[in-house]
């Protein structure tokens, strides 16, 4: 508008419907990201006043705006309301002969993930599968994260296996919840009972060793997938190793972090805490070195 000196709706409409649609969708996406439903609605109306037909991206912006608004202003997303509104949008899209994309389902998947509802997420995935839609990296990360928060290591690993089998590229954010679910499972073990007076790790049972083996496989998977650590993923791995009583590995990791990873105060704090449980003297040395 600025470059061409457009002064009113009539002149804007002369630019061309595809250009106006592209620009308006971009504006709606921006407002949707911060949950500004009023602005998204205003631009939807404006688009129709200019006789420009909305496309699937337009409706995706509406769904995203409503999800972000509910999460921000209502302190949580109501699943029933979200499902009802989602169906309304799908019906409207069907009336307009618009096919939903994977991004149409993202807010619904996020809503179920927020409630750690794995059955609900499975239903969303079924709806997508019926339409021939596949998950991208972000959606797989949402799924793996929900499994991790539910403490279901097996489900998280299955989701990761499905991601790899589908050829979807993983990133460091993919592995953060996988490391964290190992920490979560470790919290169920009585590692505090292990000491130098005859109470060895064998007294805990096989779950400790199985969880360590799972963590090893996850780290190998990350290496074989050519995914480099960022600070968040490395800190999560530090925490998992510490939670599983592997203080020797924690110390090695802190001494020799991957290239490009800067250990911040959170990472170092996690390292000190991990060492303190099994190697208090080494923990004091590390803390003093900070």
Short mmCIF file of C-alpha atoms in Angstrom, two decimals, residues 44-238:
data_model
loop_
_atom_site.label_atom_id
_atom_site.label_comp_id
_atom_site.label_asym_id
_atom_site.label_seq_id
_atom_site.Cartn_x
_atom_site.Cartn_y
_atom_site.Cartn_z
CA UNK A 44 -11.18 -11.99 7.63
CA UNK A 45 -14.15 -9.64 7.15
CA UNK A 46 -11.95 -7.13 5.33
CA UNK A 47 -10.83 -9.83 2.92
CA UNK A 48 -14.40 -10.71 2.01
CA UNK A 49 -15.30 -7.03 1.62
CA UNK A 50 -12.56 -6.88 -1.02
CA UNK A 51 -14.20 -9.88 -2.74
CA UNK A 52 -11.15 -12.03 -2.06
CA UNK A 53 -12.01 -15.63 -1.23
CA UNK A 54 -10.24 -17.06 1.86
CA UNK A 55 -8.13 -20.17 1.44
CA UNK A 56 -7.09 -22.94 3.85
CA UNK A 57 -4.29 -20.77 5.31
CA UNK A 58 -6.89 -18.17 6.26
CA UNK A 59 -8.90 -20.70 8.26
CA UNK A 60 -5.72 -22.11 9.78
CA UNK A 61 -4.97 -18.64 11.11
CA UNK A 62 -8.43 -18.46 12.72
CA UNK A 63 -7.92 -21.80 14.48
CA UNK A 64 -4.44 -20.83 15.65
CA UNK A 65 -5.68 -17.47 16.97
CA UNK A 66 -8.44 -19.12 18.98
CA UNK A 67 -6.04 -21.66 20.46
CA UNK A 68 -3.47 -19.02 21.43
CA UNK A 69 -6.21 -16.80 22.87
CA UNK A 70 -7.61 -19.60 25.03
CA UNK A 71 -4.15 -20.57 26.23
CA UNK A 72 -3.23 -16.99 27.11
CA UNK A 73 -6.43 -15.44 28.43
CA UNK A 74 -8.33 -18.42 29.81
CA UNK A 75 -5.33 -20.02 31.50
CA UNK A 76 -5.87 -23.23 29.63
CA UNK A 77 -7.59 -24.72 26.62
CA UNK A 78 -11.01 -26.33 26.98
CA UNK A 79 -10.97 -29.54 24.93
CA UNK A 80 -14.73 -29.65 24.32
CA UNK A 81 -14.86 -26.04 23.13
CA UNK A 82 -11.81 -26.60 20.94
CA UNK A 83 -13.30 -29.73 19.37
CA UNK A 84 -16.62 -28.02 18.70
CA UNK A 85 -14.99 -24.97 17.12
CA UNK A 86 -12.65 -27.17 15.09
CA UNK A 87 -15.61 -29.04 13.63
CA UNK A 88 -17.32 -25.74 12.76
CA UNK A 89 -14.23 -24.62 10.87
CA UNK A 90 -13.97 -27.98 9.06
CA UNK A 91 -17.63 -27.73 8.02
CA UNK A 92 -17.10 -24.18 6.76
CA UNK A 93 -14.04 -25.28 4.79
CA UNK A 94 -15.97 -28.19 3.31
CA UNK A 95 -18.76 -25.81 2.20
CA UNK A 96 -16.11 -23.75 0.43
CA UNK A 97 -14.47 -26.84 -1.12
CA UNK A 98 -11.25 -26.28 0.82
CA UNK A 99 -9.15 -29.26 1.89
CA UNK A 100 -7.54 -29.04 5.35
CA UNK A 101 -3.78 -29.33 5.66
CA UNK A 102 -1.68 -30.74 8.50
CA UNK A 103 -1.51 -27.19 9.93
CA UNK A 104 -5.30 -27.19 10.27
CA UNK A 105 -4.94 -29.96 12.85
CA UNK A 106 -1.99 -28.48 14.74
CA UNK A 107 -4.04 -26.41 17.25
CA UNK A 108 -6.21 -29.46 18.01
CA UNK A 109 -3.13 -31.62 18.54
CA UNK A 110 -1.66 -28.94 20.82
CA UNK A 111 -4.88 -28.75 22.83
CA UNK A 112 -4.84 -32.48 23.55
CA UNK A 113 -1.10 -32.35 24.26
CA UNK A 114 -1.66 -29.60 26.82
CA UNK A 115 -3.96 -31.97 28.71
CA UNK A 116 -1.56 -34.92 28.24
CA UNK A 117 -4.41 -36.73 26.51
CA UNK A 118 -2.73 -39.44 24.47
CA UNK A 119 -6.09 -40.97 23.39
CA UNK A 120 -7.19 -37.54 22.17
CA UNK A 121 -3.98 -37.11 20.20
CA UNK A 122 -4.44 -40.57 18.72
CA UNK A 123 -7.90 -39.50 17.53
CA UNK A 124 -6.42 -36.41 15.85
CA UNK A 125 -3.79 -38.55 14.14
CA UNK A 126 -6.53 -40.89 12.91
CA UNK A 127 -8.45 -37.94 11.45
CA UNK A 128 -5.31 -36.81 9.65
CA UNK A 129 -4.56 -40.31 8.38
CA UNK A 130 -8.07 -40.59 6.93
CA UNK A 131 -7.30 -37.47 4.88
CA UNK A 132 -3.88 -38.70 3.78
CA UNK A 133 -2.07 -36.08 5.87
CA UNK A 134 1.31 -36.73 7.44
CA UNK A 135 3.09 -35.17 10.40
CA UNK A 136 5.99 -32.76 10.09
CA UNK A 137 8.85 -32.22 12.55
CA UNK A 138 6.88 -29.80 14.75
CA UNK A 139 3.88 -32.12 15.04
CA UNK A 140 6.06 -35.13 15.86
CA UNK A 141 7.80 -33.03 18.53
CA UNK A 142 4.40 -32.19 20.01
CA UNK A 143 3.48 -35.89 20.07
CA UNK A 144 6.78 -37.00 21.61
CA UNK A 145 6.58 -34.19 24.18
CA UNK A 146 3.09 -35.24 25.27
CA UNK A 147 4.20 -38.85 25.69
CA UNK A 148 7.16 -37.66 27.76
CA UNK A 149 5.03 -35.47 30.05
CA UNK A 150 2.75 -38.45 30.60
CA UNK A 151 5.82 -40.43 31.66
CA UNK A 152 5.28 -43.01 28.92
CA UNK A 153 8.78 -43.86 27.69
CA UNK A 154 7.58 -46.64 25.40
CA UNK A 155 5.04 -44.39 23.68
CA UNK A 156 7.65 -41.65 23.25
CA UNK A 157 10.10 -44.10 21.69
CA UNK A 158 7.38 -45.47 19.39
CA UNK A 159 6.55 -41.93 18.24
CA UNK A 160 10.23 -41.29 17.53
CA UNK A 161 10.48 -44.59 15.61
CA UNK A 162 7.45 -43.60 13.52
CA UNK A 163 9.07 -40.22 12.85
CA UNK A 164 12.28 -41.87 11.64
CA UNK A 165 10.41 -44.42 9.53
CA UNK A 166 8.44 -41.61 7.88
CA UNK A 167 11.67 -39.86 6.90
CA UNK A 168 10.84 -36.73 8.90
CA UNK A 169 13.97 -34.86 9.94
CA UNK A 170 14.55 -34.66 13.68
CA UNK A 171 16.17 -31.75 15.50
CA UNK A 172 17.60 -31.20 18.98
CA UNK A 173 14.12 -30.26 20.21
CA UNK A 174 12.97 -33.76 19.22
CA UNK A 175 15.36 -35.33 21.70
CA UNK A 176 14.77 -32.98 24.66
CA UNK A 177 11.53 -34.75 25.73
CA UNK A 178 13.09 -38.17 25.09
CA UNK A 179 15.88 -37.36 27.54
CA UNK A 180 13.41 -35.85 29.99
CA UNK A 181 11.13 -38.91 30.03
CA UNK A 182 14.16 -40.98 31.06
CA UNK A 183 14.66 -38.55 33.96
CA UNK A 184 10.99 -38.88 34.81
CA UNK A 185 11.21 -42.65 34.87
CA UNK A 186 14.38 -42.46 36.98
CA UNK A 187 12.46 -40.44 39.57
CA UNK A 188 10.36 -43.55 40.24
CA UNK A 189 13.48 -45.49 41.27
CA UNK A 190 14.92 -45.47 44.77
CA UNK A 191 18.45 -44.41 43.81
CA UNK A 192 18.85 -42.67 47.16
CA UNK A 193 19.10 -46.09 48.77
CA UNK A 194 22.29 -46.94 46.89
CA UNK A 195 25.35 -46.54 49.14
CA UNK A 196 28.73 -48.04 49.95
CA UNK A 197 27.40 -50.31 52.67
CA UNK A 198 26.09 -53.21 50.67
CA UNK A 199 23.05 -51.53 49.10
CA UNK A 200 24.07 -51.71 45.46
CA UNK A 201 22.15 -50.88 42.29
CA UNK A 202 21.05 -54.51 42.01
CA UNK A 203 18.66 -53.89 44.90
CA UNK A 204 16.68 -51.41 42.76
CA UNK A 205 15.62 -53.95 40.17
CA UNK A 206 15.95 -54.21 36.38
CA UNK A 207 14.19 -50.93 35.53
CA UNK A 208 17.33 -48.87 36.24
CA UNK A 209 19.41 -50.77 33.73
CA UNK A 210 16.60 -50.82 31.17
CA UNK A 211 16.19 -47.05 31.42
CA UNK A 212 19.93 -46.52 31.04
CA UNK A 213 19.91 -48.71 27.96
CA UNK A 214 16.99 -46.73 26.53
CA UNK A 215 18.89 -43.49 27.15
CA UNK A 216 21.95 -44.93 25.40
CA UNK A 217 19.81 -45.83 22.38
CA UNK A 218 18.29 -42.35 22.27
CA UNK A 219 21.74 -40.74 22.31
CA UNK A 220 22.96 -43.09 19.56
CA UNK A 221 19.82 -42.28 17.55
CA UNK A 222 20.66 -38.58 17.84
CA UNK A 223 24.22 -39.17 16.61
CA UNK A 224 23.14 -41.41 13.73
CA UNK A 225 20.52 -38.84 12.69
CA UNK A 226 23.26 -36.17 12.43
CA UNK A 227 21.49 -33.98 14.96
CA UNK A 228 23.81 -31.70 16.89
CA UNK A 229 23.14 -30.75 20.49
CA UNK A 230 21.98 -27.31 21.52
CA UNK A 231 22.15 -26.10 25.11
CA UNK A 232 18.63 -27.34 25.91
CA UNK A 233 19.16 -30.87 24.59
CA UNK A 234 22.58 -31.21 26.23
CA UNK A 235 21.21 -30.00 29.56
CA UNK A 236 18.36 -32.51 29.31
CA UNK A 237 20.85 -35.30 28.66
CA UNK A 238 22.95 -34.13 31.63
#
